Coordinates of C-alpha atoms in Angstrom, one line a residue:
Chain S
M1 CA 74.4 130.3 81.6
R2 CA 72.7 127.4 83.6
I3 CA 74.3 125.4 86.7
V4 CA 72.9 121.7 86.6
R5 CA 73.3 119.0 89.5
T6 CA 72.6 115.7 87.8
V7 CA 73.5 113.8 84.9
A8 CA 70.1 113.7 83.4
E9 CA 70.0 117.4 83.3
L10 CA 73.3 117.9 81.9
R11 CA 72.1 115.3 79.0
D12 CA 68.6 117.5 78.2
A13 CA 71.3 120.7 78.5
T14 CA 73.5 119.6 75.9
L15 CA 70.8 117.7 74.0
A16 CA 70.0 120.2 71.3
A17 CA 73.9 121.0 70.6
R18 CA 74.5 117.6 69.9
T19 CA 71.7 116.7 67.6
T20 CA 72.6 119.5 65.9
G21 CA 76.2 118.4 66.0
T22 CA 77.6 121.7 66.3
G23 CA 80.3 120.4 68.8
I24 CA 80.0 120.3 72.6
A25 CA 83.0 121.3 75.2
L26 CA 83.8 119.9 78.4
V27 CA 86.3 121.5 80.9
P28 CA 86.4 119.2 83.7
T29 CA 87.5 121.1 86.6
M30 CA 87.4 120.5 90.9
G31 CA 86.5 124.4 91.2
A32 CA 88.3 127.1 92.7
L33 CA 88.8 128.6 89.3
H34 CA 91.5 130.6 87.9
E35 CA 93.3 131.9 84.8
G36 CA 94.6 128.4 83.9
H37 CA 90.8 127.1 84.3
L38 CA 89.7 130.2 82.2
S39 CA 92.2 129.9 79.4
L40 CA 90.8 126.5 79.0
V41 CA 87.4 127.6 78.7
R42 CA 88.5 130.1 76.0
A43 CA 90.0 127.5 74.1
A44 CA 86.7 125.4 74.3
R45 CA 84.6 128.3 73.7
A46 CA 86.5 129.1 70.2
E47 CA 85.9 125.8 68.8
N48 CA 82.6 124.8 70.2
A49 CA 78.9 125.9 70.3
L50 CA 78.3 124.8 73.9
V51 CA 80.8 124.7 76.4
V52 CA 80.2 122.8 79.7
L53 CA 82.4 123.4 82.8
S54 CA 82.0 120.6 85.6
I55 CA 82.8 121.1 89.2
F56 CA 83.4 118.3 91.1
V57 CA 86.3 118.0 94.0
N58 CA 86.6 114.4 93.5
P59 CA 86.8 112.4 96.9
T60 CA 88.8 109.5 95.3
Q61 CA 91.7 111.1 94.0
F62 CA 92.6 112.4 97.2
D63 CA 94.9 109.8 99.2
D64 CA 95.0 112.8 102.2
P65 CA 91.6 113.4 103.5
S66 CA 93.0 117.0 105.0
D67 CA 93.9 118.0 101.5
L68 CA 90.2 117.0 100.4
A69 CA 89.0 118.7 103.2
A70 CA 91.3 122.1 102.6
Y71 CA 90.7 121.9 99.1
P72 CA 89.1 125.3 98.5
R73 CA 85.4 125.5 97.1
T74 CA 83.9 128.8 95.7
E75 CA 81.3 127.8 93.5
Q76 CA 79.3 130.9 93.1
R77 CA 82.7 132.8 92.2
D78 CA 83.2 130.0 89.9
A79 CA 80.0 130.0 87.9
E80 CA 80.7 133.7 87.5
L81 CA 84.2 133.3 86.4
A82 CA 83.2 130.1 84.0
G83 CA 80.2 132.3 82.5
S84 CA 82.4 135.5 82.0
A85 CA 85.1 133.5 79.9
G86 CA 82.4 131.8 77.6
A87 CA 81.0 128.6 79.5
D88 CA 77.2 127.8 79.0
V89 CA 76.5 125.2 81.5
I90 CA 78.1 124.5 85.2
F91 CA 77.8 120.8 85.7
A92 CA 78.0 120.7 89.6
P93 CA 77.1 117.8 90.9
S94 CA 77.0 116.0 94.5
A95 CA 79.1 113.2 95.5
A96 CA 76.0 111.0 95.8
E97 CA 75.5 111.8 92.2
M98 CA 78.6 110.8 90.8
Y99 CA 79.0 107.8 93.3
P100 CA 75.8 106.8 94.4
D101 CA 75.1 103.6 97.1
G102 CA 76.8 100.6 96.1
F103 CA 79.2 102.1 93.4
A104 CA 81.7 99.5 92.7
T105 CA 83.4 100.5 89.5
T106 CA 87.3 101.6 89.1
V107 CA 89.1 102.7 85.6
H108 CA 92.6 101.4 86.3
V109 CA 95.2 102.9 83.7
G110 CA 98.6 100.3 84.6
G111 CA 101.6 100.4 82.8
P112 CA 104.6 102.8 82.9
L113 CA 101.8 106.2 83.1
T114 CA 101.0 105.5 86.4
A115 CA 104.1 103.8 88.1
T116 CA 105.8 107.0 88.8
L117 CA 105.9 110.6 89.6
E118 CA 102.3 111.7 90.8
A119 CA 101.8 107.8 91.5
A120 CA 104.1 107.5 94.0
G121 CA 103.6 111.2 95.5
R122 CA 99.7 110.9 96.1
G123 CA 99.0 107.2 96.6
T124 CA 98.3 104.3 93.8
G125 CA 94.7 105.1 94.0
H126 CA 95.3 108.8 92.8
F127 CA 95.3 107.8 88.8
D128 CA 92.5 105.4 89.5
G129 CA 90.3 108.0 91.1
V130 CA 91.5 110.6 88.0
A131 CA 90.8 107.9 85.3
T132 CA 87.2 106.8 86.8
I133 CA 85.9 110.3 87.4
V134 CA 86.8 111.8 84.0
S135 CA 85.8 108.6 82.7
K136 CA 82.3 109.5 84.2
L137 CA 82.2 112.9 83.3
L138 CA 83.0 112.6 79.4
L139 CA 80.1 110.0 79.7
A140 CA 77.9 112.2 81.1
A141 CA 78.4 115.1 78.9
L142 CA 79.4 112.7 75.9
P143 CA 81.7 116.3 74.7
D144 CA 83.2 116.1 71.1
A145 CA 86.1 117.3 72.9
A146 CA 87.8 117.8 76.7
Y147 CA 89.9 120.4 77.8
F148 CA 93.1 119.7 79.9
G149 CA 95.9 121.9 81.3
M150 CA 99.5 120.9 80.7
K151 CA 100.1 121.8 84.2
D152 CA 98.9 118.3 85.1
A153 CA 101.2 116.9 82.4
Q154 CA 100.7 113.5 83.8
Q155 CA 97.2 113.3 84.1
V156 CA 97.0 114.5 80.5
L157 CA 98.7 111.5 79.3
V158 CA 96.5 108.8 81.8
V159 CA 93.7 110.4 80.4
R160 CA 94.5 110.2 76.9
R161 CA 95.4 106.5 77.4
M162 CA 92.4 105.6 79.0
V163 CA 90.2 107.7 76.4
R164 CA 92.0 105.8 73.5
D165 CA 92.1 102.3 75.4
L166 CA 88.3 102.4 75.8
G167 CA 87.4 104.2 72.5
I168 CA 85.6 107.2 74.4
P169 CA 84.7 109.1 71.4
C170 CA 85.8 112.5 72.4
R171 CA 89.4 114.5 71.6
I172 CA 91.6 115.2 74.8
V173 CA 93.1 118.8 74.0
A174 CA 96.3 119.9 76.4
C175 CA 96.5 123.5 76.7
P176 CA 99.6 125.2 77.7
T177 CA 99.7 125.9 81.7
E178 CA 99.2 129.2 82.7
R179 CA 101.8 131.4 85.3
D180 CA 101.9 134.5 87.2
A181 CA 104.0 137.2 86.2
D182 CA 106.8 136.0 88.7
G183 CA 106.7 132.5 86.7
L184 CA 104.9 130.8 89.6
A185 CA 102.2 127.8 87.6
L186 CA 98.8 128.9 88.5
S187 CA 97.1 126.5 90.8
S188 CA 94.4 126.4 93.0
R189 CA 96.8 125.5 95.9
N190 CA 98.5 128.9 95.3
T191 CA 95.8 130.1 97.6
R192 CA 97.3 128.3 100.3
L193 CA 100.9 129.7 100.3
T194 CA 101.9 132.4 102.7
A195 CA 103.6 135.3 101.2
E196 CA 107.0 133.8 102.2
E197 CA 105.9 130.4 100.8
R198 CA 105.1 131.8 97.6
E199 CA 108.5 133.3 97.6
R200 CA 110.3 130.2 98.1
A201 CA 108.2 128.3 95.5
L202 CA 109.4 130.2 92.6
A203 CA 112.4 127.8 92.8
I204 CA 110.3 125.5 91.0
P205 CA 109.7 127.4 87.8
R206 CA 113.5 128.4 87.9
V207 CA 114.6 125.0 88.5
L208 CA 112.9 124.0 85.8
R209 CA 114.0 126.5 83.2
R210 CA 117.3 125.8 84.1
V211 CA 117.1 122.2 83.8
A212 CA 115.6 122.9 80.7
E213 CA 118.4 125.2 79.4
A214 CA 120.7 122.9 80.3
I215 CA 119.0 119.8 78.2
R216 CA 118.6 122.5 75.1
I217 CA 122.7 123.0 75.5
G218 CA 123.1 119.3 75.2
A219 CA 120.6 118.4 72.5
A220 CA 122.9 121.7 70.8
G221 CA 126.1 120.2 71.3
K222 CA 125.3 116.8 70.2
A223 CA 123.7 118.3 66.6
A224 CA 126.7 120.6 66.6
A225 CA 129.0 117.5 67.2
A226 CA 127.3 115.3 64.6
A227 CA 126.4 117.6 62.2
P228 CA 129.8 117.2 59.9
S229 CA 128.6 113.5 59.0
G230 CA 127.6 110.6 60.4
D231 CA 131.0 109.7 61.8
P232 CA 131.6 109.3 65.5
A233 CA 132.3 113.2 66.8
P234 CA 135.9 113.9 66.7
T235 CA 138.0 113.3 69.5
G236 CA 138.3 116.9 71.6
A237 CA 134.9 117.6 70.1
E238 CA 132.8 115.4 72.3
P239 CA 130.6 118.4 73.8
L240 CA 129.1 116.5 76.9
A241 CA 128.6 113.2 78.3
D242 CA 124.8 113.1 77.5
H243 CA 124.2 110.6 80.4
G244 CA 126.2 112.5 83.2
A245 CA 124.5 116.0 81.7
F246 CA 121.2 115.0 82.4
E247 CA 121.9 113.4 85.8
T248 CA 124.1 116.5 86.9
A249 CA 121.3 119.0 85.9
R250 CA 118.5 117.0 87.4
R251 CA 120.6 116.6 90.6
R252 CA 121.8 120.5 91.0
G253 CA 118.1 121.0 90.3
L254 CA 116.9 119.3 93.4
A255 CA 119.8 120.5 95.1
E256 CA 118.4 124.0 94.4
L257 CA 114.8 123.3 95.7
S258 CA 116.0 122.2 98.9
A259 CA 118.1 125.2 99.1
A260 CA 115.6 127.3 98.4
G261 CA 113.8 126.0 101.2
L262 CA 111.3 123.9 99.7
D263 CA 110.8 120.0 100.0
P264 CA 111.5 118.5 96.5
E265 CA 109.5 115.2 95.9
Y266 CA 110.8 114.8 92.5
L267 CA 112.6 116.6 89.7
A268 CA 112.4 114.1 86.5
I269 CA 113.7 114.3 83.2
V270 CA 111.4 111.8 80.8
D271 CA 109.9 110.8 77.6
P272 CA 106.4 112.9 77.2
E273 CA 104.8 110.0 75.9
D274 CA 105.5 107.4 78.3
L275 CA 107.2 109.0 81.0
T276 CA 110.2 106.8 81.3
P277 CA 113.5 108.4 82.3
V278 CA 115.8 109.7 79.2
D279 CA 119.5 110.0 80.5
A280 CA 120.3 111.5 76.5
P281 CA 118.6 114.2 74.2
P282 CA 116.4 112.1 71.8
A283 CA 117.2 113.1 68.1
G284 CA 114.6 115.4 67.1
G285 CA 112.3 114.4 70.1
A286 CA 110.9 116.4 72.9
V287 CA 111.6 115.4 76.8
L288 CA 109.7 116.5 79.8
V289 CA 110.7 117.6 82.9
L290 CA 108.8 117.6 85.8
A291 CA 108.8 118.8 89.6
A292 CA 106.8 118.4 92.9
A293 CA 107.8 119.9 95.9
R294 CA 106.3 121.1 98.9
A295 CA 106.2 124.6 100.2
G296 CA 105.3 124.7 104.0
N297 CA 102.0 122.0 104.0
T298 CA 101.1 122.8 100.3
R299 CA 102.5 120.6 97.5
L300 CA 103.0 122.0 94.1
I301 CA 104.0 120.6 90.9
D302 CA 105.3 122.4 87.8
N303 CA 107.0 121.0 84.5
V304 CA 108.0 122.3 81.0
V305 CA 108.6 120.5 77.6
V306 CA 111.7 121.3 76.0
D307 CA 111.7 120.7 72.2
T308 CA 115.2 119.3 71.5
G309 CA 114.2 119.1 67.9
T310 CA 115.3 122.5 67.0
P311 CA 118.9 123.0 68.7
V312 CA 120.0 126.1 70.3
P313 CA 122.9 127.1 68.2
R314 CA 126.3 127.3 70.0
Chain O
M1 CA 74.3 92.7 55.9
R2 CA 77.4 94.0 56.9
I3 CA 80.3 92.9 58.2
V4 CA 82.8 95.7 59.6
R5 CA 86.3 95.2 61.6
T6 CA 87.0 98.4 62.6
V7 CA 85.7 100.6 65.3
A8 CA 85.9 103.6 62.8
E9 CA 83.9 101.4 60.2
L10 CA 81.2 100.6 63.1
R11 CA 80.8 103.9 64.0
D12 CA 80.1 105.1 60.3
A13 CA 77.7 102.0 59.9
T14 CA 75.5 103.0 62.7
L15 CA 75.9 106.7 61.9
A16 CA 72.3 107.0 60.2
A17 CA 70.3 105.2 62.5
R18 CA 71.9 107.4 65.4
T19 CA 71.2 110.5 63.7
T20 CA 67.4 109.7 63.0
G21 CA 67.6 108.4 66.8
T22 CA 65.4 105.3 65.7
G23 CA 67.2 102.8 67.8
I24 CA 70.4 101.0 67.9
A25 CA 70.8 97.8 69.5
L26 CA 73.8 95.7 70.3
V27 CA 74.3 92.0 70.8
P28 CA 77.7 91.2 72.0
T29 CA 79.0 87.5 71.4
M30 CA 82.1 85.6 71.3
G31 CA 80.9 83.7 68.4
A32 CA 80.1 80.0 68.0
L33 CA 76.4 81.1 67.7
H34 CA 73.7 79.1 68.9
E35 CA 69.6 79.6 69.5
G36 CA 70.7 81.3 72.4
H37 CA 72.4 84.2 70.6
L38 CA 69.8 84.4 68.3
S39 CA 66.8 84.8 70.7
L40 CA 68.8 87.9 71.8
V41 CA 69.1 88.9 68.0
R42 CA 65.3 88.6 67.4
A43 CA 64.5 90.5 71.0
A44 CA 67.1 93.1 69.7
R45 CA 65.3 93.3 66.1
A46 CA 61.8 93.5 67.8
E47 CA 62.9 96.7 69.5
N48 CA 65.4 98.5 67.3
A49 CA 65.7 99.9 64.1
L50 CA 69.8 98.8 63.9
V51 CA 71.1 95.6 65.0
V52 CA 74.8 95.2 65.7
L53 CA 75.9 91.6 66.6
S54 CA 79.7 91.8 67.7
I55 CA 82.1 88.7 67.3
F56 CA 84.9 88.5 69.4
V57 CA 86.7 85.8 71.2
N58 CA 88.2 88.0 74.0
P59 CA 91.4 86.8 75.3
T60 CA 91.4 89.0 78.3
Q61 CA 88.4 86.9 80.2
F62 CA 90.0 83.4 79.8
D63 CA 92.3 82.8 82.3
D64 CA 93.2 79.0 80.9
P65 CA 95.1 79.4 77.4
S66 CA 93.9 75.9 76.2
D67 CA 90.2 77.4 76.8
L68 CA 91.0 80.3 74.7
A69 CA 92.6 77.9 72.0
A70 CA 89.5 75.7 72.0
Y71 CA 86.8 78.3 72.1
P72 CA 85.2 77.4 68.5
R73 CA 85.4 80.1 65.8
T74 CA 82.9 79.8 63.0
E75 CA 82.6 83.3 61.7
Q76 CA 81.2 82.5 58.1
R77 CA 78.2 80.4 59.6
D78 CA 77.9 82.9 62.6
A79 CA 77.2 85.8 60.3
E80 CA 74.5 83.9 58.3
L81 CA 72.7 82.6 61.3
A82 CA 72.7 86.5 62.9
G83 CA 71.8 87.9 59.4
S84 CA 68.6 85.6 59.3
A85 CA 67.8 86.0 62.6
G86 CA 67.8 90.0 61.5
A87 CA 71.1 91.6 62.5
D88 CA 71.9 94.4 60.2
V89 CA 75.6 94.5 61.2
I90 CA 78.2 92.2 62.4
F91 CA 81.5 93.9 64.3
A92 CA 84.0 91.3 64.2
P93 CA 87.3 93.4 65.2
S94 CA 90.7 91.7 65.4
A95 CA 92.6 91.1 68.9
A96 CA 94.7 94.3 67.7
E97 CA 91.9 96.5 66.9
M98 CA 90.5 96.2 70.6
Y99 CA 94.2 96.0 72.2
P100 CA 96.3 97.8 70.2
D101 CA 99.9 98.3 71.2
G102 CA 100.3 100.0 74.7
F103 CA 96.7 99.0 75.7
A104 CA 96.9 99.6 79.5
T105 CA 93.2 100.4 80.9
T106 CA 91.2 98.0 82.8
V107 CA 87.2 98.3 84.1
H108 CA 87.4 96.8 87.3
V109 CA 83.8 95.9 89.2
G110 CA 84.7 95.2 92.7
G111 CA 82.4 94.5 95.5
P112 CA 80.1 91.4 96.4
L113 CA 79.6 90.5 92.2
T114 CA 82.7 89.7 91.4
A115 CA 84.1 88.0 94.6
T116 CA 82.2 84.8 94.3
L117 CA 81.3 82.0 92.0
E118 CA 82.7 82.7 88.5
A119 CA 85.1 84.9 89.8
A120 CA 86.6 82.1 92.2
G121 CA 86.2 79.6 89.3
R122 CA 87.6 81.7 86.3
G123 CA 90.2 83.5 88.0
T124 CA 90.1 87.1 89.4
G125 CA 90.8 88.7 86.0
H126 CA 87.7 87.4 84.4
F127 CA 85.2 89.7 85.0
D128 CA 87.9 92.8 84.4
G129 CA 88.3 91.1 81.0
V130 CA 84.3 91.1 81.0
A131 CA 83.9 94.7 82.2
T132 CA 86.3 96.1 79.8
I133 CA 85.8 94.5 76.5
V134 CA 82.0 95.2 77.1
S135 CA 82.5 98.8 78.1
K136 CA 84.8 99.0 74.7
L137 CA 82.0 97.5 72.7
L138 CA 79.3 99.6 74.2
L139 CA 81.4 102.9 73.3
A140 CA 82.2 101.3 70.0
A141 CA 78.7 100.7 69.0
L142 CA 77.2 103.4 70.9
P143 CA 73.7 101.2 71.3
D144 CA 70.6 102.4 73.2
A145 CA 70.1 99.2 74.3
A146 CA 72.4 96.0 74.3
Y147 CA 71.0 92.0 75.0
F148 CA 72.7 89.5 77.1
G149 CA 71.8 86.0 78.1
M150 CA 70.7 85.5 81.8
K151 CA 72.5 81.9 81.2
D152 CA 75.5 84.4 82.7
A153 CA 73.7 85.7 85.3
Q154 CA 76.9 86.8 87.3
Q155 CA 78.0 88.6 83.9
V156 CA 74.5 90.5 83.5
L157 CA 74.8 91.5 86.8
V158 CA 78.5 92.7 86.6
V159 CA 77.8 94.6 82.9
R160 CA 74.6 96.2 84.7
R161 CA 76.8 97.6 87.8
M162 CA 79.7 98.7 85.6
V163 CA 77.1 100.4 83.1
R164 CA 75.2 102.2 85.9
D165 CA 78.4 103.4 87.7
L166 CA 80.5 104.7 84.5
G167 CA 77.2 106.2 83.3
I168 CA 77.2 104.3 80.2
P169 CA 74.1 105.6 78.0
C170 CA 72.7 102.2 77.3
R171 CA 70.0 99.8 78.6
I172 CA 71.3 96.3 79.4
V173 CA 68.5 93.9 78.6
A174 CA 68.5 90.3 79.9
C175 CA 66.7 87.8 78.1
P176 CA 66.0 84.1 79.2
T177 CA 68.0 81.1 78.9
E178 CA 67.3 78.9 75.8
R179 CA 67.5 75.2 76.5
D180 CA 67.5 72.0 74.3
A181 CA 64.5 69.9 74.6
D182 CA 66.4 67.6 77.2
G183 CA 66.7 70.6 79.3
L184 CA 70.5 71.7 79.0
A185 CA 71.4 75.4 78.8
L186 CA 72.5 76.5 75.5
S187 CA 76.4 77.0 75.1
S188 CA 79.1 77.4 72.7
R189 CA 80.8 74.8 74.8
N190 CA 78.3 71.9 74.3
T191 CA 79.5 71.3 71.1
R192 CA 82.6 70.0 73.0
L193 CA 80.7 67.4 75.1
T194 CA 80.6 63.6 74.0
A195 CA 77.4 61.9 74.0
E196 CA 78.2 60.5 77.4
E197 CA 79.5 63.6 78.7
R198 CA 75.9 65.6 77.3
E199 CA 73.9 62.7 79.1
R200 CA 75.5 63.5 82.6
A201 CA 75.5 67.1 82.2
L202 CA 71.6 67.1 82.2
A203 CA 72.0 66.8 85.7
I204 CA 72.9 70.4 85.8
P205 CA 69.6 71.5 84.8
R206 CA 67.7 68.5 86.7
V207 CA 69.6 69.6 90.1
L208 CA 68.8 73.2 89.7
R209 CA 64.9 72.4 88.9
R210 CA 64.5 70.4 92.1
V211 CA 66.6 72.9 94.4
A212 CA 64.1 75.6 93.1
E213 CA 61.3 73.3 93.9
A214 CA 62.4 73.2 97.1
I215 CA 62.9 76.9 97.7
R216 CA 59.4 77.1 96.6
I217 CA 57.8 74.7 98.7
G218 CA 59.8 76.3 101.6
A219 CA 58.7 79.6 100.9
A220 CA 55.0 78.4 100.5
G221 CA 55.1 76.6 103.7
K222 CA 56.5 79.6 105.3
A223 CA 53.5 81.8 103.6
A224 CA 50.8 79.4 104.8
A225 CA 52.5 79.3 108.2
A226 CA 52.6 83.1 108.5
A227 CA 49.0 83.3 106.4
P228 CA 46.6 83.4 109.3
S229 CA 48.0 86.2 111.4
G230 CA 51.1 88.1 112.1
D231 CA 51.4 85.7 115.1
P232 CA 54.5 83.0 115.3
A233 CA 53.3 80.0 113.5
P234 CA 51.4 77.7 115.8
T235 CA 53.6 74.9 117.4
G236 CA 53.4 71.7 115.3
A237 CA 52.5 73.8 112.0
E238 CA 56.0 75.2 111.3
P239 CA 56.5 73.7 108.0
L240 CA 60.6 73.9 107.8
A241 CA 63.6 75.3 109.3
D242 CA 64.6 77.4 106.5
H243 CA 68.0 78.0 107.3
G244 CA 68.2 73.8 107.3
A245 CA 66.2 73.8 104.5
F246 CA 68.2 75.5 101.9
E247 CA 71.1 74.5 102.9
T248 CA 70.4 70.5 102.7
A249 CA 68.8 71.3 99.1
R250 CA 72.0 73.0 98.4
R251 CA 74.2 70.0 100.0
R252 CA 71.6 67.1 98.0
G253 CA 72.1 69.1 94.8
L254 CA 75.7 68.9 94.9
A255 CA 75.8 65.3 95.9
E256 CA 73.7 64.2 92.9
L257 CA 76.1 66.5 90.5
S258 CA 78.7 64.3 91.9
A259 CA 76.8 61.2 91.7
A260 CA 75.7 61.8 88.1
G261 CA 79.6 62.0 87.4
L262 CA 80.2 65.5 87.0
D263 CA 82.6 67.5 88.7
P264 CA 80.7 70.6 90.4
E265 CA 82.4 73.8 91.0
Y266 CA 79.7 75.7 93.4
L267 CA 75.9 75.2 93.7
A268 CA 74.8 78.4 95.3
I269 CA 71.4 79.9 96.6
V270 CA 72.0 83.4 96.4
D271 CA 70.4 87.1 96.2
P272 CA 69.7 88.0 92.6
E273 CA 71.0 91.6 93.5
D274 CA 74.0 91.1 94.9
L275 CA 74.4 87.4 94.9
T276 CA 75.1 87.2 98.6
P277 CA 74.2 83.7 100.1
V278 CA 70.5 83.5 101.2
D279 CA 69.4 80.6 103.3
A280 CA 65.7 81.9 103.9
P281 CA 63.1 82.5 101.0
P282 CA 62.8 86.2 101.2
A283 CA 59.3 87.8 101.7
G284 CA 57.8 87.8 98.2
G285 CA 61.3 88.0 96.5
A286 CA 63.5 85.9 94.1
V287 CA 66.8 84.1 94.6
L288 CA 68.9 83.0 92.1
V289 CA 70.0 79.4 92.1
L290 CA 73.6 78.7 90.1
A291 CA 75.7 76.0 89.5
A292 CA 79.0 75.1 87.8
A293 CA 80.2 71.9 87.3
R294 CA 82.7 70.1 84.8
A295 CA 81.6 67.1 82.2
G296 CA 84.8 65.9 81.6
N297 CA 87.3 68.6 80.1
T298 CA 84.2 71.1 79.8
R299 CA 83.1 73.7 82.3
L300 CA 79.4 74.3 82.4
I301 CA 77.4 76.8 83.9
D302 CA 73.5 77.6 84.4
N303 CA 71.0 78.7 86.9
V304 CA 67.0 79.6 87.5
V305 CA 65.2 82.1 89.2
V306 CA 63.2 81.3 91.7
D307 CA 60.2 83.9 92.4
T308 CA 59.2 83.4 96.1
G309 CA 56.9 86.0 95.7
T310 CA 53.8 83.8 94.2
P311 CA 54.1 80.5 96.5
V312 CA 53.4 77.3 95.7
P313 CA 50.3 76.3 97.1
R314 CA 50.6 73.0 99.4

């Protein structure tokens, strides 16, 4: 395994694989690797001849300098873990390599994807920082595919939009969120939690599961009501008022997060394509349920995709 | 010569040259080709195995809908001219191919390059439109080099900055402005000029030459004054007050443009690297003199680079 620091070295390290066209994968990370990152490396390894893992704690996507300063940096350990999981090249550039003097370019994704949720919580510049650094990493590594974790679901959507819009010749692969045995989504920030904060944080996946279940039941009810014919559901068989049910589940969830001692920022039930709020299960479609909450000083996010296309039988 | 309409077709048309690594050139244009564009094609032809010329009248870089509507569109003729000059592939996509439904991404170059001159005259979105479409064209064609005309000097600087900042693997080649025999810089907009407007428009290159001459004389005087030693110039030999001379030349030039019946927008003497105004000839450096003015309803721009490093002897 090779560690490179400059774009020129990275291009050199990927040249042979590019020439033979055997498949180059990029796994962009901010280091502090955990099993979630390693699952991305393994997915990349299974599908490509060369796997590049980048480690760059991107300053432009932090709105809070103390969050940036506190972000864990463990490069030596990261490189060993990534190598064990199958990475061939570690690209660990300096900030000056990525943002040299005079740097003046921003890649901005507009529209609904960046007008909500994490954009509100982390500052409007967050996704500009993400889109800009990801475009730079993709253009540096020129991979055939790049692997991202679904834990950062909104980030995946923003990156997909940016890659499609600019026409960067690369597939974006979204891999499932990895969780600890207790259900907490893996995150580099988890190391900052005290044992007590971690206990409280478990309310996040618990609430997401409950909201998902409420949505599944609502969707199943709707399907059952609509099943006999295309006619309106018979009086009395109306299983639930969808609008109220989604909003009720969402409010209950927020209350449960607060009751668990967390400081919830959002709990949202949205269209997984464009993040617009939905108040009824789409016919055969999926919904995305996302949450952000603070446990002490640590901000945590998580989400689940609820496929309402295969309703749960009642 | 082949005309392609989609990015997929363009990738297919450039695949062989990419695989053999013999050099791919892109000449981005908005069509209405003239000898200026063809000089770019010839420069590209001389240095590359495959020359792609793109024709796309980019709606996002026009702030004025009537300017967009009036922009000449002559694709058949353009394709023939480009082919004669040595283009192998014409990429002429639809607006829907470049900006499909849901398109939401903007490439923005900030800083001094986009805070002045054309940005003021054409709306703040102009260079966002330019940077976004050029990044898309570069990522579609994936050329080794792209050729731009120095007539749009500020555009060249913005594109260079964007390409360097994002790390798009492509050289940006700037070619000299082509002029008609009477000195007018070639532009697709010249066809809109009446004979009388065209006569007036000749004041633009004339004024640029005069300002350039004043700068050369100032630089030569400065060099002559400084030549004998590093001591201050002797009293009485002070050839001109640099500060006043640049500003005087600039104001006289503006007055001459107005006197010629043009509506001048700017006449600027700037650092050719970052477009900041200069009021003295840099030691051994170059300055860029740019002008924008309207002749009737037609907005024209032009510029000259003045190399003050080889002072004119007095």
